[in-house]
Amino acid sequence: MEAPNSVASLEVIGPVDDLLSEILTPAALVFLNALFETFEHRRTVILSHRLQVQTEIDSGFLPDFPSETHYFRESDWQIGSVPGALKDRRVEIVGPVTREAACSALNSGASGYIADFEDAHSPTWKGTLHGQLNLRDAVSGMLFPTGTNGGEPPRQSKIPSIHVRPRGWHLVERHVLFRGRPVSATLFDFGLYLFHNVDALLSKGTGPYFYLPKLEHYLEARLWNDIFVMAQKLLNIPVGTIKATVLIETLPAALQANEIIWELKEHIVGLSCSFRGYVFSFIKRFHNIPGYIFPDRFDITTDAHCIRACSRLLVKTCHRRGLLAIGEMETQAPITQSSAENAAVLQTIRANKIREAHDGFDGTRVSYPATVAIAREAFDKVFTSTNQLHVKGASDRIWSADLLELPTGRISEKALRANINASVRYMAHWLSGNGWVPLDRLMGDAMTLEISRIQVWQWLHHLEGVLDDGRKINMSIFRRAMAEEIEKLQADIGSDEFKRMPFALAAELLFESVNRPVLEEFLTLSAYEYLD
């Protein structure tokens, strides 16, 4: 079937079969066109502002709490109340938007399912639209596992709230054009989910809930708020119906949490930590600054001063303003067989979640269904009420210098090889249409790729990128390590599987990215060209 005809300034150039046409309806395209007409230009302004901020940091300007909002930041105010359906968010499970993942999440016992079009998703055209179909079926109660015939819907009596995480502002959907150019993937994901599901959600006593990724300035939150307001008016639903949780996964966002909350105060219900994203953003923004060389990512733990400061500030800010604080996503995988190693992994997960609960978090995120009960039990041991809004958080003042303190650790050849290995393996799966990949008993997503890749780039190009044995990391060391890691990977999985998967292309993309003299913001931007 050919793509539908153009709607106003919008043209669908991706293939649309009968099933996908249930999502790309003429009415849905009219709704999307209105969003693009109003907000596409502001998206480009946002991206230009990010480049301006980077230029200022490169010139030696260290980011700080915004001076223009000092009085407002110090004054007392709160958001409106959190709706009843979102007061208890003890454990939320993150996952891709595949049918199997959605079924698993909805039967996991979690409080919420974060349906991730961003880091857990390989944005193929069919994968993205089938994700929208899967969520439509999940909302309507018609989601069945793939391959079943008259199968059972989710079994648990209380279905988790669905929170959709659209792709970030930096990404486009190249299969749809607005005035001849690829559209914002953010508005595409957001608009289709809201348009097709808002009525069914409201009829079930819940609502359209979103997780907002990778914000870097409070003006980006203002843009989101304006989008929410317009979308609600177009759909004839009350302003404030949409509820959002903002991921604090960039350094600038950590410094502007109060301002982000204020801009979204009609719609915001929570902030959530993403420390891997925070570290990635930290490295990215400071990649040219002398003295800011980051150690092995596995040495950067939640005990690092900057991460502890970010965590404490988030809880304090959320509870002061009347919204919930959601903890970091747990990526460790339980091992299936009973063993001492499995027990150690489970104990680590339990300890991580108990620490978050003691820090005042109201809930947390996990990536495996098997860890939902462990995380819930950990939070239940600390509090029995629906949340911890009464916990005011850190009593001492947290300064910008606390958030900017460089984590300590070492750089080893083992760490270099681990980053190469993770980057190539994840990228090969991502290029094959899978964005959610188990890697060495950790769940790997696009952030795993980006933080691994950016560390290699920094170690190669930063004068202080020196191994713990005294050698300066250079292209010769990188080439040899990469060749040997590829060879080991091929031996581990077998020649046939190695040839079937695009490992060669993945390795080529990694090499090109880390060899560039100017840091590439996101490797997935250039790799997107290779997806169907």
XYZ file of C-alpha atoms in Angstrom:
532
model
C 0.000 0.000 0.000
C 1.300 3.437 -0.856
C 1.768 6.084 1.804
C -1.278 8.253 2.519
C -1.608 11.493 0.615
C -0.003 14.571 2.084
C -1.898 16.432 4.791
C -1.257 20.174 4.580
C 2.545 20.533 4.977
C 2.997 16.894 6.042
C 4.053 14.017 3.790
C 4.489 10.369 4.783
C 7.199 8.755 2.646
C 7.612 5.512 4.615
C 5.679 2.413 3.501
C 2.267 2.063 5.138
C 0.407 -1.259 5.003
C -3.154 -1.843 6.174
C -2.088 -2.407 9.783
C 0.087 0.703 10.026
C -2.658 2.772 8.420
C -4.614 2.237 11.654
C -2.064 4.550 13.290
C -1.359 6.967 10.446
C -4.978 7.924 9.955
C -5.917 11.167 8.176
C -7.198 12.609 11.475
C -3.974 11.710 13.287
C -1.930 13.350 10.531
C -3.996 16.522 10.781
C -3.281 16.582 14.524
C 0.448 16.027 13.945
C 0.551 18.702 11.265
C -0.860 21.247 13.720
C 1.897 20.390 16.220
C 4.637 20.671 13.599
C 3.235 23.947 12.251
C 3.378 25.491 15.711
C 6.479 23.981 17.316
C 8.957 22.699 14.724
C 10.793 26.023 14.529
C 11.082 26.282 18.305
C 12.674 22.837 18.339
C 15.450 24.075 16.040
C 15.957 27.118 18.288
C 16.352 24.772 21.278
C 19.039 22.766 19.475
C 20.865 25.975 18.488
C 20.825 27.097 22.116
C 22.467 23.819 23.160
C 25.319 24.519 20.736
C 25.671 28.015 22.172
C 25.936 26.615 25.708
C 28.603 24.173 24.545
C 30.606 27.027 23.003
C 30.462 28.913 26.308
C 31.679 25.873 28.262
C 34.488 25.300 25.753
C 35.614 28.876 26.390
C 35.891 28.196 30.133
C 32.448 29.141 31.437
C 31.328 26.621 34.055
C 27.557 26.078 34.245
C 25.810 27.173 37.425
C 22.337 27.626 38.861
C 20.752 30.334 36.656
C 21.318 33.769 38.154
C 18.187 35.248 36.555
C 15.934 32.893 38.531
C 17.636 33.153 41.936
C 14.744 34.840 43.762
C 12.192 32.521 42.274
C 14.338 29.479 43.125
C 14.617 30.549 46.770
C 10.909 31.355 47.215
C 8.244 28.928 48.399
C 5.739 27.546 45.924
C 4.387 24.138 44.931
C 2.767 22.381 41.997
C -0.842 21.222 42.115
C -1.618 17.883 43.686
C -0.411 14.597 42.210
C -3.406 12.572 40.895
C -4.378 9.472 42.849
C -3.276 7.064 40.110
C 0.275 8.401 40.420
C 0.666 8.786 44.173
C 2.251 5.330 44.587
C 5.047 4.805 42.071
C 7.142 2.434 44.148
C 8.503 0.389 41.238
C 8.312 1.250 37.541
C 9.665 -1.064 34.869
C 11.419 0.357 31.814
C 11.268 -1.469 28.516
C 10.972 -1.215 24.761
C 7.657 -0.916 22.951
C 7.735 -4.398 21.431
C 4.705 -6.585 22.010
C 6.594 -9.113 24.130
C 8.181 -6.420 26.301
C 4.857 -4.656 26.844
C 3.117 -7.911 27.820
C 5.939 -8.738 30.212
C 5.890 -5.265 31.778
C 2.126 -5.260 32.268
C 2.325 -8.631 34.059
C 5.430 -7.774 36.102
C 3.722 -6.468 39.231
C 5.247 -3.015 38.724
C 3.403 0.204 39.548
C 4.131 1.573 36.091
C 5.453 0.604 32.661
C 7.754 3.152 31.017
C 7.284 2.435 27.311
C 10.545 3.725 25.895
C 10.785 5.038 22.326
C 14.142 6.634 23.268
C 17.084 4.650 24.674
C 15.441 1.198 24.691
C 14.229 1.501 21.106
C 15.845 1.032 17.715
C 13.761 3.528 15.694
C 13.062 1.528 12.573
C 9.971 2.725 10.743
C 7.970 -0.449 11.289
C 9.278 -0.911 14.832
C 8.177 2.599 15.782
C 4.682 2.295 14.329
C 4.195 -1.222 15.644
C 5.174 0.200 19.039
C 2.279 2.635 18.729
C -0.032 -0.252 17.812
C 1.176 -2.239 20.813
C 0.498 0.648 23.178
C -2.927 1.221 21.674
C -3.734 -2.437 22.322
C -2.278 -2.236 25.827
C -4.479 0.744 26.682
C -7.579 -0.912 25.222
C -6.932 -4.215 27.007
C -6.380 -6.097 23.742
C -2.647 -6.713 24.059
C -1.770 -10.378 23.560
C 1.670 -11.963 23.163
C 2.820 -12.332 19.573
C 1.832 -15.653 18.084
C -1.076 -16.349 20.441
C -4.533 -16.967 19.117
C -7.173 -15.799 21.530
C -4.538 -15.508 24.238
C -4.911 -14.067 27.695
C -4.673 -10.337 28.424
C -2.497 -9.153 31.326
C -3.245 -11.350 34.345
C -2.671 -9.065 37.337
C -5.702 -7.354 38.805
C -4.152 -3.890 38.761
C -2.496 -3.016 35.470
C 0.551 -0.709 35.737
C 0.165 2.884 34.649
C 1.657 3.431 31.198
C 4.218 6.217 30.838
C 5.471 6.896 27.305
C 8.980 8.188 26.779
C 9.170 9.814 23.324
C 12.426 10.307 21.499
C 14.522 13.366 22.403
C 14.576 16.779 20.722
C 17.769 15.960 18.820
C 16.149 13.109 16.867
C 14.063 13.171 13.705
C 11.663 10.764 12.030
C 12.950 10.676 8.469
C 9.979 8.735 7.064
C 7.687 11.743 7.550
C 8.448 15.146 6.055
C 7.227 18.544 7.135
C 7.749 21.098 4.376
C 10.227 18.716 2.801
C 12.328 18.047 5.917
C 12.250 15.155 8.431
C 9.942 15.856 11.343
C 10.701 15.962 15.040
C 10.669 12.395 16.356
C 9.613 13.821 19.723
C 6.391 15.333 18.428
C 5.749 12.305 16.216
C 5.921 9.818 19.118
C 4.077 12.077 21.555
C 1.356 13.111 19.150
C 0.442 9.656 17.871
C 0.222 8.124 21.352
C -1.842 10.977 22.770
C -4.206 11.183 19.792
C -5.029 7.487 19.686
C -5.247 6.757 23.415
C -6.401 9.754 25.422
C -10.117 8.889 25.370
C -9.562 5.243 26.342
C -7.151 6.250 29.110
C -9.552 8.753 30.616
C -12.433 6.279 30.457
C -10.357 3.886 32.588
C -9.670 6.489 35.253
C -6.056 7.008 34.264
C -4.545 9.456 31.785
C -1.833 10.247 29.241
C 1.450 10.071 31.148
C 4.869 10.864 29.696
C 8.550 10.649 30.645
C 10.435 13.575 29.100
C 14.034 12.770 28.072
C 17.280 14.737 27.931
C 16.095 18.258 28.741
C 18.992 20.723 28.976
C 17.287 24.008 29.849
C 14.111 25.246 31.502
C 13.108 26.795 28.163
C 12.833 23.243 26.839
C 10.388 22.507 29.646
C 8.456 25.629 28.651
C 8.280 24.294 25.103
C 6.909 20.993 26.393
C 4.303 22.815 28.486
C 3.141 24.831 25.487
C 2.876 21.614 23.474
C 0.789 20.010 26.205
C -1.532 23.007 26.403
C -2.116 23.175 22.659
C -2.574 19.418 22.287
C -5.144 19.326 25.073
C -7.088 22.208 23.522
C -7.065 20.525 20.105
C -8.428 17.330 21.670
C -10.976 19.162 23.845
C -9.645 17.856 27.146
C -8.905 19.984 30.234
C -5.492 21.609 30.486
C -3.560 19.635 33.082
C -4.876 16.241 31.933
C -1.440 15.300 30.599
C 1.015 14.419 33.350
C 4.786 14.295 32.917
C 7.851 13.047 34.735
C 11.123 14.668 33.709
C 14.279 12.604 33.553
C 17.172 14.488 35.124
C 19.773 12.966 32.853
C 21.827 15.988 31.846
C 24.096 18.236 33.886
C 22.255 21.445 32.878
C 18.910 19.934 33.937
C 20.305 19.067 37.375
C 21.178 22.742 37.815
C 17.728 23.900 36.661
C 15.380 21.429 38.352
C 13.360 24.151 40.117
C 12.927 26.082 36.899
C 11.903 22.948 34.961
C 9.265 22.171 37.578
C 7.928 25.725 37.445
C 7.607 25.715 33.662
C 5.667 22.434 33.752
C 3.791 22.981 36.990
C 0.328 22.371 35.489
C 1.520 19.004 34.209
C 4.559 17.757 36.099
C 4.253 15.036 38.749
C 7.834 13.865 39.220
C 11.537 13.991 38.493
C 13.588 10.857 37.926
C 17.335 10.308 38.229
C 19.341 8.927 35.350
C 22.906 8.873 36.590
C 24.303 7.166 33.509
C 22.772 9.928 31.419
C 24.100 12.495 33.869
C 27.650 11.139 33.525
C 27.323 11.000 29.740
C 26.164 14.620 29.693
C 28.941 15.617 32.108
C 31.616 14.091 29.868
C 30.033 15.507 26.714
C 29.779 19.053 28.003
C 33.299 19.046 29.536
C 35.110 16.993 26.908
C 37.398 19.893 25.939
C 38.108 21.243 29.435
C 41.580 20.566 30.908
C 41.428 18.547 34.095
C 38.047 16.983 33.333
C 39.146 13.519 32.250
C 36.698 10.860 33.366
C 37.734 7.445 34.681
C 36.349 4.029 33.753
C 32.529 4.224 33.793
C 32.383 1.237 36.148
C 34.447 3.214 38.665
C 31.836 6.005 38.612
C 29.361 4.661 41.139
C 26.419 6.212 42.945
C 28.861 6.973 45.782
C 30.660 9.538 43.611
C 30.247 12.986 45.169
C 28.630 14.599 42.104
C 26.082 11.782 41.809
C 25.285 11.773 45.524
C 24.841 15.548 45.331
C 22.532 15.238 42.326
C 20.499 12.540 44.062
C 20.113 14.487 47.308
C 19.256 17.701 45.463
C 16.608 15.935 43.392
C 14.782 14.521 46.429
C 15.009 17.831 48.258
C 13.725 19.814 45.267
C 10.896 17.419 44.440
C 9.502 17.227 47.951
C 9.808 20.945 48.502
C 7.706 21.515 45.377
C 5.174 18.729 46.042
C 6.112 16.151 43.430
C 7.587 12.649 43.518
C 11.251 11.684 43.240
C 11.922 8.496 41.254
C 15.289 6.732 41.488
C 17.773 5.333 39.008
C 17.017 2.442 36.674
C 18.512 -0.825 37.911
C 20.256 -2.528 34.969
C 21.699 -5.591 36.712
C 20.271 -8.913 35.609
C 19.515 -11.759 37.991
C 21.159 -14.987 36.875
C 18.646 -17.742 36.272
C 20.370 -20.592 38.064
C 20.758 -20.584 41.841
C 24.332 -19.697 42.735
C 26.457 -17.609 45.029
C 26.951 -15.187 42.144
C 23.216 -14.831 41.692
C 22.763 -14.190 45.405
C 25.428 -11.467 45.247
C 23.673 -9.756 42.327
C 20.337 -9.815 44.100
C 21.907 -8.441 47.258
C 23.470 -5.587 45.275
C 20.100 -4.728 43.737
C 18.431 -4.876 47.152
C 21.102 -2.648 48.711
C 20.817 -0.105 45.867
C 17.077 0.202 46.320
C 17.174 0.350 50.114
C 19.678 3.193 49.826
C 17.369 5.070 47.456
C 14.423 4.599 49.797
C 16.478 5.841 52.765
C 17.540 8.836 50.672
C 13.880 9.802 50.422
C 12.973 8.590 46.935
C 9.314 7.744 46.439
C 9.985 5.010 43.914
C 12.503 3.540 41.545
C 12.928 1.994 38.101
C 14.049 -1.477 37.051
C 14.753 -3.124 33.709
C 13.974 -6.795 34.441
C 10.609 -8.205 35.577
C 12.488 -10.507 37.964
C 13.744 -7.483 39.928
C 10.340 -5.832 40.468
C 9.583 -7.773 43.663
C 13.094 -7.191 45.028
C 12.832 -3.428 44.503
C 9.324 -3.297 45.952
C 10.394 -5.228 49.040
C 13.318 -2.848 49.560
C 11.043 0.214 49.478
C 8.402 -1.500 51.622
C 11.007 -1.982 54.358
C 11.571 1.768 54.556
C 8.029 3.141 54.260
C 4.496 1.760 54.093
C 2.659 4.887 52.962
C 2.094 5.658 49.288
C 5.158 7.918 49.037
C 7.672 9.933 51.049
C 6.591 13.478 50.256
C 6.919 14.237 53.964
C 10.691 13.599 53.775
C 12.257 16.989 53.083
C 15.658 15.698 52.004
C 19.128 17.095 52.558
C 19.330 19.740 55.283
C 22.653 21.151 54.042
C 22.944 23.346 50.969
C 24.072 21.692 47.746
C 26.196 23.956 45.567
C 26.917 23.827 41.854
C 30.501 22.863 42.730
C 29.111 19.668 44.286
C 27.427 18.756 41.020
C 30.591 19.546 39.053
C 33.064 17.591 41.172
C 34.970 15.160 38.961
C 34.583 11.471 39.928
C 37.812 9.702 40.833
C 39.055 6.443 39.370
C 41.489 5.042 36.872
C 41.670 4.412 33.150
C 42.819 0.923 32.251
C 43.241 -1.018 29.039
C 40.585 -3.372 30.369
C 38.179 -0.429 30.595
C 39.067 0.687 27.053
C 38.371 -2.796 25.736
C 35.110 -3.079 27.686
C 33.877 0.168 26.130
C 34.829 -0.983 22.633
C 33.193 -4.361 23.151
C 29.939 -2.914 24.543
C 29.739 -0.290 21.795
C 30.168 -2.748 18.931
C 27.852 -5.385 20.382
C 25.073 -2.951 21.212
C 25.323 -1.094 17.900
C 25.101 -4.341 15.919
C 21.845 -5.197 17.683
C 20.526 -1.631 17.336
C 21.219 -1.703 13.592
C 19.267 -4.984 13.472
C 16.223 -3.332 15.058
C 16.768 -4.255 18.718
C 17.440 -1.425 21.173
C 17.232 -3.430 24.427
C 20.192 -5.806 24.686
C 21.560 -7.876 27.599
C 25.295 -7.191 27.827
C 27.354 -9.102 30.400
C 24.477 -9.441 32.882
C 23.497 -5.802 32.493
C 20.671 -4.489 30.364
C 22.177 -2.421 27.575
C 20.424 0.493 25.886
C 21.454 3.444 23.736
C 22.894 5.190 26.798
C 25.228 2.215 27.285
C 26.473 2.793 23.746
C 26.819 6.553 24.105
C 28.675 6.592 27.418
C 31.014 3.806 26.233
C 31.706 5.554 22.942
C 32.200 9.025 24.410
C 34.705 7.711 26.967
C 36.810 6.204 24.198
C 36.682 9.502 22.271
C 37.724 11.537 25.302
C 40.558 9.210 26.250
C 41.896 9.373 22.682
C 41.619 13.130 22.196
C 42.215 14.510 25.693
C 45.850 15.172 26.614
C 45.257 13.539 29.986
C 43.896 10.303 28.516
C 46.607 8.124 30.051
C 46.340 4.476 31.046
C 47.175 3.382 34.579
C 50.395 1.842 33.221
C 51.563 5.252 31.963
C 50.800 4.890 28.249
C 48.969 7.696 26.450
C 45.948 6.262 24.663
C 46.421 6.745 20.930
C 44.971 5.373 17.694
C 47.534 2.582 17.594
C 46.427 1.281 20.999
C 42.785 1.738 20.053
C 43.142 -0.049 16.685
C 44.880 -3.038 18.238
C 42.399 -3.299 21.100
C 39.466 -3.024 18.726
C 40.812 -5.663 16.327
C 41.394 -8.091 19.182
C 37.958 -7.452 20.714
C 36.283 -8.065 17.350
C 38.274 -11.272 16.958
C 37.230 -12.475 20.421
C 33.622 -11.553 19.744
C 33.608 -13.564 16.543
C 35.084 -16.565 18.360
C 32.510 -16.286 21.150
C 29.395 -16.173 18.969
C 30.624 -18.134 15.950
C 31.392 -17.045 12.394
C 27.885 -17.615 11.058
C 26.210 -15.448 13.725
C 28.931 -12.823 13.372
C 28.290 -12.579 9.621
C 24.517 -12.547 10.055
C 24.630 -9.536 12.379
C 26.037 -6.153 11.198
C 29.088 -6.242 13.483
C 31.379 -4.995 10.697
C 29.212 -1.913 10.149
C 28.963 -1.357 13.896
C 32.751 -1.432 14.214
C 33.120 0.941 11.259
C 30.678 3.444 12.768
C 32.454 3.312 16.130
C 35.843 3.826 14.515
C 34.627 6.804 12.485
C 33.002 8.364 15.539
C 35.980 8.138 17.898
C 38.416 9.173 15.150
C 36.630 12.476 14.513
C 38.515 15.530 15.794
C 35.207 17.100 16.854
C 33.035 15.095 19.247
C 29.870 13.670 17.719
C 26.954 14.515 20.025
C 25.194 11.165 19.543
C 26.421 8.186 17.549
C 22.826 7.100 16.956
C 22.285 10.245 14.869
C 24.648 9.131 12.110
C 23.764 5.452 12.542
C 20.062 6.223 12.010
C 20.717 6.485 8.271
C 21.313 2.712 8.175
C 17.963 1.745 9.705
C 15.007 0.693 7.581
